C-alpha cells in the first residue's frame, strides 16, 4: 500500500492567518528569507487576475516560525 503524503501549500497571506503568535506580512517574508525557504509552486490567480502567489510548504513554515518568530517579534 502506498503512503500518500499531503503537503499544505501556504502563501504568505495564508501564513499570516495561520501562524500563532501572529506575524505581519513583512515578518512572514522576513521569516521565509531568514529560513532560506524556497517556493514549491504558485497558486493560480483569482477571478480578478493578478500575479500568481508563490506557495510554500506549510510544515516548513511552521518549523521556521517556531525557531525564528520569537526573534522577529521581539525586534
PDB file of N, CA and C in Angstrom:
ATOM      1  N   UNK A   1       0.845  -1.179   0.000  1.00  0.00           N
ATOM      2  CA  UNK A   1       0.000   0.000   0.000  1.00  0.00           C
ATOM      3  C   UNK A   1       0.890   1.242   0.000  1.00  0.00           C
ATOM      4  N   UNK A   2       0.629   2.148  -0.903  1.00  0.00           N
ATOM      5  CA  UNK A   2       1.398   3.387  -0.984  1.00  0.00           C
ATOM      6  C   UNK A   2       0.900   4.389   0.047  1.00  0.00           C
ATOM      7  N   UNK A   3       1.853   5.092   0.643  1.00  0.00           N
ATOM      8  CA  UNK A   3       1.511   6.143   1.584  1.00  0.00           C
ATOM      9  C   UNK A   3       1.403   7.452   0.831  1.00  0.00           C
ATOM     10  N   UNK A   4       0.309   8.148   1.040  1.00  0.00           N
ATOM     11  CA  UNK A   4       0.109   9.435   0.387  1.00  0.00           C
ATOM     12  C   UNK A   4       0.519  10.524   1.368  1.00  0.00           C
ATOM     13  N   UNK A   5       1.437  11.364   0.928  1.00  0.00           N
ATOM     14  CA  UNK A   5       1.882  12.482   1.746  1.00  0.00           C
ATOM     15  C   UNK A   5       1.259  13.740   1.172  1.00  0.00           C
ATOM     16  N   UNK A   6       0.531  14.448   2.013  1.00  0.00           N
ATOM     17  CA  UNK A   6      -0.109  15.684   1.567  1.00  0.00           C
ATOM     18  C   UNK A   6       0.649  16.868   2.126  1.00  0.00           C
ATOM     19  N   UNK A   7       1.003  17.760   1.259  1.00  0.00           N
ATOM     20  CA  UNK A   7       1.717  18.960   1.658  1.00  0.00           C
ATOM     21  C   UNK A   7       0.720  20.117   1.659  1.00  0.00           C
ATOM     22  N   UNK A   8       0.685  20.844   2.781  1.00  0.00           N
ATOM     23  CA  UNK A   8      -0.138  22.045   2.826  1.00  0.00           C
ATOM     24  C   UNK A   8       0.590  23.132   2.048  1.00  0.00           C
ATOM     25  N   UNK A   9      -0.060  23.721   1.101  1.00  0.00           N
ATOM     26  CA  UNK A   9       0.526  24.804   0.317  1.00  0.00           C
ATOM     27  C   UNK A   9       0.038  26.120   0.887  1.00  0.00           C
ATOM     28  N   UNK A  10       0.983  26.902   1.400  1.00  0.00           N
ATOM     29  CA  UNK A  10       0.655  28.183   2.019  1.00  0.00           C
ATOM     30  C   UNK A  10       1.290  29.327   1.252  1.00  0.00           C
ATOM     31  N   UNK A  11       0.509  30.371   1.017  1.00  0.00           N
ATOM     32  CA  UNK A  11       1.067  31.632   0.542  1.00  0.00           C
ATOM     33  C   UNK A  11       1.486  32.427   1.780  1.00  0.00           C
ATOM     34  N   UNK A  12       2.138  33.549   1.568  1.00  0.00           N
ATOM     35  CA  UNK A  12       2.495  34.426   2.687  1.00  0.00           C
ATOM     36  C   UNK A  12       1.221  34.860   3.420  1.00  0.00           C
ATOM     37  N   UNK A  13       0.171  35.189   2.676  1.00  0.00           N
ATOM     38  CA  UNK A  13      -1.088  35.600   3.308  1.00  0.00           C
ATOM     39  C   UNK A  13      -1.702  34.473   4.136  1.00  0.00           C
ATOM     40  N   UNK A  14      -1.603  33.234   3.653  1.00  0.00           N
ATOM     41  CA  UNK A  14      -2.087  32.091   4.432  1.00  0.00           C
ATOM     42  C   UNK A  14      -1.322  31.993   5.750  1.00  0.00           C
ATOM     43  N   UNK A  15      -0.013  32.162   5.683  1.00  0.00           N
ATOM     44  CA  UNK A  15       0.820  32.073   6.883  1.00  0.00           C
ATOM     45  C   UNK A  15       0.445  33.154   7.889  1.00  0.00           C
ATOM     46  N   UNK A  16       0.142  34.350   7.410  1.00  0.00           N
ATOM     47  CA  UNK A  16      -0.269  35.436   8.304  1.00  0.00           C
ATOM     48  C   UNK A  16      -1.530  35.025   9.073  1.00  0.00           C
ATOM     49  N   UNK A  17      -2.462  34.354   8.398  1.00  0.00           N
ATOM     50  CA  UNK A  17      -3.706  33.923   9.046  1.00  0.00           C
ATOM     51  C   UNK A  17      -3.507  32.721   9.967  1.00  0.00           C
ATOM     52  N   UNK A  18      -2.588  31.819   9.639  1.00  0.00           N
ATOM     53  CA  UNK A  18      -2.487  30.541  10.342  1.00  0.00           C
ATOM     54  C   UNK A  18      -1.466  30.496  11.477  1.00  0.00           C
ATOM     55  N   UNK A  19      -0.391  31.245  11.374  1.00  0.00           N
ATOM     56  CA  UNK A  19       0.672  31.138  12.373  1.00  0.00           C
ATOM     57  C   UNK A  19       0.318  31.885  13.656  1.00  0.00           C
ATOM     58  N   UNK A  20       0.688  31.284  14.769  1.00  0.00           N
ATOM     59  CA  UNK A  20       0.475  31.904  16.084  1.00  0.00           C
ATOM     60  C   UNK A  20       1.736  31.725  16.898  1.00  0.00           C
ATOM     61  N   UNK A  21       2.312  32.731  17.526  1.00  0.00           N
ATOM     62  CA  UNK A  21       1.770  34.077  17.582  1.00  0.00           C
ATOM     63  C   UNK A  21       1.742  34.713  16.196  1.00  0.00           C
ATOM     64  N   UNK A  22       0.852  35.659  16.064  1.00  0.00           N
ATOM     65  CA  UNK A  22       0.621  36.298  14.770  1.00  0.00           C
ATOM     66  C   UNK A  22       1.853  37.049  14.279  1.00  0.00           C
ATOM     67  N   UNK A  23       1.946  37.125  12.966  1.00  0.00           N
ATOM     68  CA  UNK A  23       3.016  37.873  12.316  1.00  0.00           C
ATOM     69  C   UNK A  23       2.402  38.709  11.205  1.00  0.00           C
ATOM     70  N   UNK A  24       3.068  39.796  10.858  1.00  0.00           N
ATOM     71  CA  UNK A  24       2.635  40.624   9.736  1.00  0.00           C
ATOM     72  C   UNK A  24       3.153  40.002   8.439  1.00  0.00           C
ATOM     73  N   UNK A  25       2.660  40.516   7.321  1.00  0.00           N
ATOM     74  CA  UNK A  25       3.149  40.059   6.018  1.00  0.00           C
ATOM     75  C   UNK A  25       4.657  40.281   5.924  1.00  0.00           C
ATOM     76  N   UNK A  26       5.122  41.436   6.379  1.00  0.00           N
ATOM     77  CA  UNK A  26       6.551  41.741   6.317  1.00  0.00           C
ATOM     78  C   UNK A  26       7.358  40.761   7.172  1.00  0.00           C
ATOM     79  N   UNK A  27       6.837  40.411   8.336  1.00  0.00           N
ATOM     80  CA  UNK A  27       7.537  39.460   9.202  1.00  0.00           C
ATOM     81  C   UNK A  27       7.574  38.065   8.592  1.00  0.00           C
ATOM     82  N   UNK A  28       6.489  37.642   7.944  1.00  0.00           N
ATOM     83  CA  UNK A  28       6.482  36.325   7.295  1.00  0.00           C
ATOM     84  C   UNK A  28       7.470  36.312   6.140  1.00  0.00           C
ATOM     85  N   UNK A  29       7.528  37.398   5.385  1.00  0.00           N
ATOM     86  CA  UNK A  29       8.508  37.461   4.287  1.00  0.00           C
ATOM     87  C   UNK A  29       9.934  37.402   4.831  1.00  0.00           C
ATOM     88  N   UNK A  30      10.180  38.073   5.950  1.00  0.00           N
ATOM     89  CA  UNK A  30      11.497  38.005   6.589  1.00  0.00           C
ATOM     90  C   UNK A  30      11.778  36.591   7.085  1.00  0.00           C
ATOM     91  N   UNK A  31      10.775  35.930   7.627  1.00  0.00           N
ATOM     92  CA  UNK A  31      10.906  34.547   8.086  1.00  0.00           C
ATOM     93  C   UNK A  31      11.310  33.635   6.928  1.00  0.00           C
ATOM     94  N   UNK A  32      10.638  33.784   5.796  1.00  0.00           N
ATOM     95  CA  UNK A  32      10.947  32.983   4.605  1.00  0.00           C
ATOM     96  C   UNK A  32      12.390  33.225   4.166  1.00  0.00           C
ATOM     97  N   UNK A  33      12.790  34.491   4.140  1.00  0.00           N
ATOM     98  CA  UNK A  33      14.154  34.830   3.715  1.00  0.00           C
ATOM     99  C   UNK A  33      15.196  34.303   4.698  1.00  0.00           C
ATOM    100  N   UNK A  34      14.977  34.519   5.994  1.00  0.00           N
ATOM    101  CA  UNK A  34      15.942  34.070   7.004  1.00  0.00           C
ATOM    102  C   UNK A  34      16.079  32.556   7.033  1.00  0.00           C
ATOM    103  N   UNK A  35      14.965  31.845   6.842  1.00  0.00           N
ATOM    104  CA  UNK A  35      14.995  30.387   6.868  1.00  0.00           C
ATOM    105  C   UNK A  35      15.466  29.803   5.538  1.00  0.00           C
ATOM    106  N   UNK A  36      15.569  30.649   4.519  1.00  0.00           N
ATOM    107  CA  UNK A  36      16.015  30.174   3.205  1.00  0.00           C
ATOM    108  C   UNK A  36      14.992  29.273   2.534  1.00  0.00           C
ATOM    109  N   UNK A  37      13.714  29.491   2.832  1.00  0.00           N
ATOM    110  CA  UNK A  37      12.670  28.656   2.235  1.00  0.00           C
ATOM    111  C   UNK A  37      12.468  29.031   0.772  1.00  0.00           C
ATOM    112  N   UNK A  38      12.303  28.017  -0.037  1.00  0.00           N
ATOM    113  CA  UNK A  38      12.073  28.213  -1.463  1.00  0.00           C
ATOM    114  C   UNK A  38      10.621  27.871  -1.781  1.00  0.00           C
ATOM    115  N   UNK A  39       9.990  28.637  -2.666  1.00  0.00           N
ATOM    116  CA  UNK A  39       8.623  28.295  -3.046  1.00  0.00           C
ATOM    117  C   UNK A  39       8.593  26.936  -3.752  1.00  0.00           C
ATOM    118  N   UNK A  40       7.501  26.213  -3.567  1.00  0.00           N
ATOM    119  CA  UNK A  40       7.384  24.911  -4.219  1.00  0.00           C
ATOM    120  C   UNK A  40       6.357  24.954  -5.351  1.00  0.00           C
ATOM    121  N   UNK A  41       5.882  26.137  -5.653  1.00  0.00           N
ATOM    122  CA  UNK A  41       4.933  26.299  -6.742  1.00  0.00           C
ATOM    123  C   UNK A  41       4.300  27.670  -6.682  1.00  0.00           C
ATOM    124  N   UNK A  42       3.242  27.822  -7.471  1.00  0.00           N
ATOM    125  CA  UNK A  42       2.494  29.078  -7.499  1.00  0.00           C
ATOM    126  C   UNK A  42       1.009  28.761  -7.507  1.00  0.00           C
ATOM    127  N   UNK A  43       0.251  29.566  -6.777  1.00  0.00           N
ATOM    128  CA  UNK A  43      -1.203  29.417  -6.748  1.00  0.00           C
ATOM    129  C   UNK A  43      -1.756  30.233  -7.913  1.00  0.00           C
ATOM    130  N   UNK A  44      -2.682  29.659  -8.677  1.00  0.00           N
ATOM    131  CA  UNK A  44      -3.260  30.410  -9.796  1.00  0.00           C
ATOM    132  C   UNK A  44      -3.910  31.702  -9.314  1.00  0.00           C
ATOM    133  N   UNK A  45      -3.894  32.733 -10.146  1.00  0.00           N
ATOM    134  CA  UNK A  45      -4.531  33.990  -9.752  1.00  0.00           C
ATOM    135  C   UNK A  45      -6.033  33.806  -9.573  1.00  0.00           C
ATOM    136  N   UNK A  46      -6.619  34.691  -8.792  1.00  0.00           N
ATOM    137  CA  UNK A  46      -8.053  34.640  -8.529  1.00  0.00           C
ATOM    138  C   UNK A  46      -8.867  35.117  -9.720  1.00  0.00           C
ATOM    139  N   UNK A  47     -10.151  35.327  -9.511  1.00  0.00           N
ATOM    140  CA  UNK A  47     -11.046  35.704 -10.612  1.00  0.00           C
ATOM    141  C   UNK A  47     -10.738  37.074 -11.211  1.00  0.00           C
ATOM    142  N   UNK A  48      -9.996  37.908 -10.481  1.00  0.00           N
ATOM    143  CA  UNK A  48      -9.688  39.238 -10.986  1.00  0.00           C
ATOM    144  C   UNK A  48      -8.297  39.313 -11.609  1.00  0.00           C
ATOM    145  N   UNK A  49      -7.666  38.170 -11.762  1.00  0.00           N
ATOM    146  CA  UNK A  49      -6.349  38.127 -12.368  1.00  0.00           C
ATOM    147  C   UNK A  49      -5.266  38.470 -11.379  1.00  0.00           C
ATOM    148  N   UNK A  50      -4.190  39.011 -11.863  1.00  0.00           N
ATOM    149  CA  UNK A  50      -3.075  39.352 -10.995  1.00  0.00           C
ATOM    150  C   UNK A  50      -1.962  38.329 -11.108  1.00  0.00           C
ATOM    151  N   UNK A  51      -0.925  38.579 -10.364  1.00  0.00           N
ATOM    152  CA  UNK A  51       0.246  37.714 -10.387  1.00  0.00           C
ATOM    153  C   UNK A  51      -0.005  36.481  -9.509  1.00  0.00           C
ATOM    154  N   UNK A  52       0.366  35.283  -9.993  1.00  0.00           N
ATOM    155  CA  UNK A  52       0.204  34.084  -9.165  1.00  0.00           C
ATOM    156  C   UNK A  52       1.058  34.187  -7.893  1.00  0.00           C
ATOM    157  N   UNK A  53       0.483  33.822  -6.755  1.00  0.00           N
ATOM    158  CA  UNK A  53       1.191  33.889  -5.477  1.00  0.00           C
ATOM    159  C   UNK A  53       2.095  32.661  -5.317  1.00  0.00           C
ATOM    160  N   UNK A  54       3.303  32.875  -4.807  1.00  0.00           N
ATOM    161  CA  UNK A  54       4.201  31.770  -4.511  1.00  0.00           C
ATOM    162  C   UNK A  54       3.629  30.978  -3.341  1.00  0.00           C
ATOM    163  N   UNK A  55       3.781  29.655  -3.388  1.00  0.00           N
ATOM    164  CA  UNK A  55       3.328  28.817  -2.285  1.00  0.00           C
ATOM    165  C   UNK A  55       4.526  28.087  -1.681  1.00  0.00           C
ATOM    166  N   UNK A  56       4.440  27.890  -0.369  1.00  0.00           N
ATOM    167  CA  UNK A  56       5.496  27.251   0.408  1.00  0.00           C
ATOM    168  C   UNK A  56       4.912  26.062   1.154  1.00  0.00           C
ATOM    169  N   UNK A  57       5.761  25.153   1.561  1.00  0.00           N
ATOM    170  CA  UNK A  57       5.358  24.007   2.373  1.00  0.00           C
ATOM    171  C   UNK A  57       4.944  24.525   3.754  1.00  0.00           C
ATOM    172  N   UNK A  58       3.685  24.331   4.120  1.00  0.00           N
ATOM    173  CA  UNK A  58       3.165  24.829   5.384  1.00  0.00           C
ATOM    174  C   UNK A  58       3.919  24.294   6.596  1.00  0.00           C
ATOM    175  N   UNK A  59       4.335  23.039   6.551  1.00  0.00           N
ATOM    176  CA  UNK A  59       5.067  22.463   7.685  1.00  0.00           C
ATOM    177  C   UNK A  59       6.438  23.118   7.840  1.00  0.00           C
ATOM    178  N   UNK A  60       7.108  23.405   6.731  1.00  0.00           N
ATOM    179  CA  UNK A  60       8.397  24.110   6.806  1.00  0.00           C
ATOM    180  C   UNK A  60       8.204  25.497   7.398  1.00  0.00           C
ATOM    181  N   UNK A  61       7.139  26.179   7.012  1.00  0.00           N
ATOM    182  CA  UNK A  61       6.853  27.494   7.575  1.00  0.00           C
ATOM    183  C   UNK A  61       6.592  27.407   9.078  1.00  0.00           C
ATOM    184  N   UNK A  62       5.841  26.389   9.497  1.00  0.00           N
ATOM    185  CA  UNK A  62       5.578  26.215  10.934  1.00  0.00           C
ATOM    186  C   UNK A  62       6.866  25.982  11.717  1.00  0.00           C
ATOM    187  N   UNK A  63       7.743  25.119  11.184  1.00  0.00           N
ATOM    188  CA  UNK A  63       9.005  24.841  11.882  1.00  0.00           C
ATOM    189  C   UNK A  63       9.893  26.077  11.945  1.00  0.00           C
ATOM    190  N   UNK A  64       9.983  26.801  10.843  1.00  0.00           N
ATOM    191  CA  UNK A  64      10.790  28.025  10.826  1.00  0.00           C
ATOM    192  C   UNK A  64      10.201  29.048  11.795  1.00  0.00           C
ATOM    193  N   UNK A  65       8.894  29.136  11.843  1.00  0.00           N
ATOM    194  CA  UNK A  65       8.213  30.059  12.738  1.00  0.00           C
ATOM    195  C   UNK A  65       8.542  29.749  14.188  1.00  0.00           C
ATOM    196  N   UNK A  66       8.548  28.470  14.537  1.00  0.00           N
ATOM    197  CA  UNK A  66       8.830  28.071  15.924  1.00  0.00           C
ATOM    198  C   UNK A  66      10.226  28.505  16.367  1.00  0.00           C
ATOM    199  N   UNK A  67      11.162  28.532  15.429  1.00  0.00           N
ATOM    200  CA  UNK A  67      12.547  28.891  15.757  1.00  0.00           C
ATOM    201  C   UNK A  67      12.803  30.381  15.631  1.00  0.00           C
ATOM    202  N   UNK A  68      12.333  30.975  14.557  1.00  0.00           N
ATOM    203  CA  UNK A  68      12.715  32.346  14.207  1.00  0.00           C
ATOM    204  C   UNK A  68      11.724  33.408  14.686  1.00  0.00           C
ATOM    205  N   UNK A  69      10.456  33.082  14.769  1.00  0.00           N
ATOM    206  CA  UNK A  69       9.434  34.082  15.109  1.00  0.00           C
ATOM    207  C   UNK A  69       9.717  34.829  16.393  1.00  0.00           C
ATOM    208  N   UNK A  70      10.153  34.158  17.466  1.00  0.00           N
ATOM    209  CA  UNK A  70      10.414  34.923  18.688  1.00  0.00           C
ATOM    210  C   UNK A  70      11.445  36.046  18.476  1.00  0.00           C
ATOM    211  N   UNK A  71      12.389  35.820  17.590  1.00  0.00           N
ATOM    212  CA  UNK A  71      13.401  36.844  17.312  1.00  0.00           C
ATOM    213  C   UNK A  71      12.820  38.007  16.521  1.00  0.00           C
ATOM    214  N   UNK A  72      11.959  37.697  15.543  1.00  0.00           N
ATOM    215  CA  UNK A  72      11.365  38.740  14.714  1.00  0.00           C
ATOM    216  C   UNK A  72      10.340  39.564  15.494  1.00  0.00           C
ATOM    217  N   UNK A  73       9.580  38.916  16.332  1.00  0.00           N
ATOM    218  CA  UNK A  73       8.540  39.600  17.091  1.00  0.00           C
ATOM    219  C   UNK A  73       9.167  40.520  18.152  1.00  0.00           C
ATOM    220  N   UNK A  74      10.291  40.098  18.721  1.00  0.00           N
ATOM    221  CA  UNK A  74      10.961  40.903  19.739  1.00  0.00           C
ATOM    222  C   UNK A  74      11.624  42.146  19.153  1.00  0.00           C
ATOM    223  N   UNK A  75      11.931  42.115  17.855  1.00  0.00           N
ATOM    224  CA  UNK A  75      12.637  43.226  17.219  1.00  0.00           C
ATOM    225  C   UNK A  75      11.755  44.431  16.988  1.00  0.00           C
TER     226      UNK A  75
END
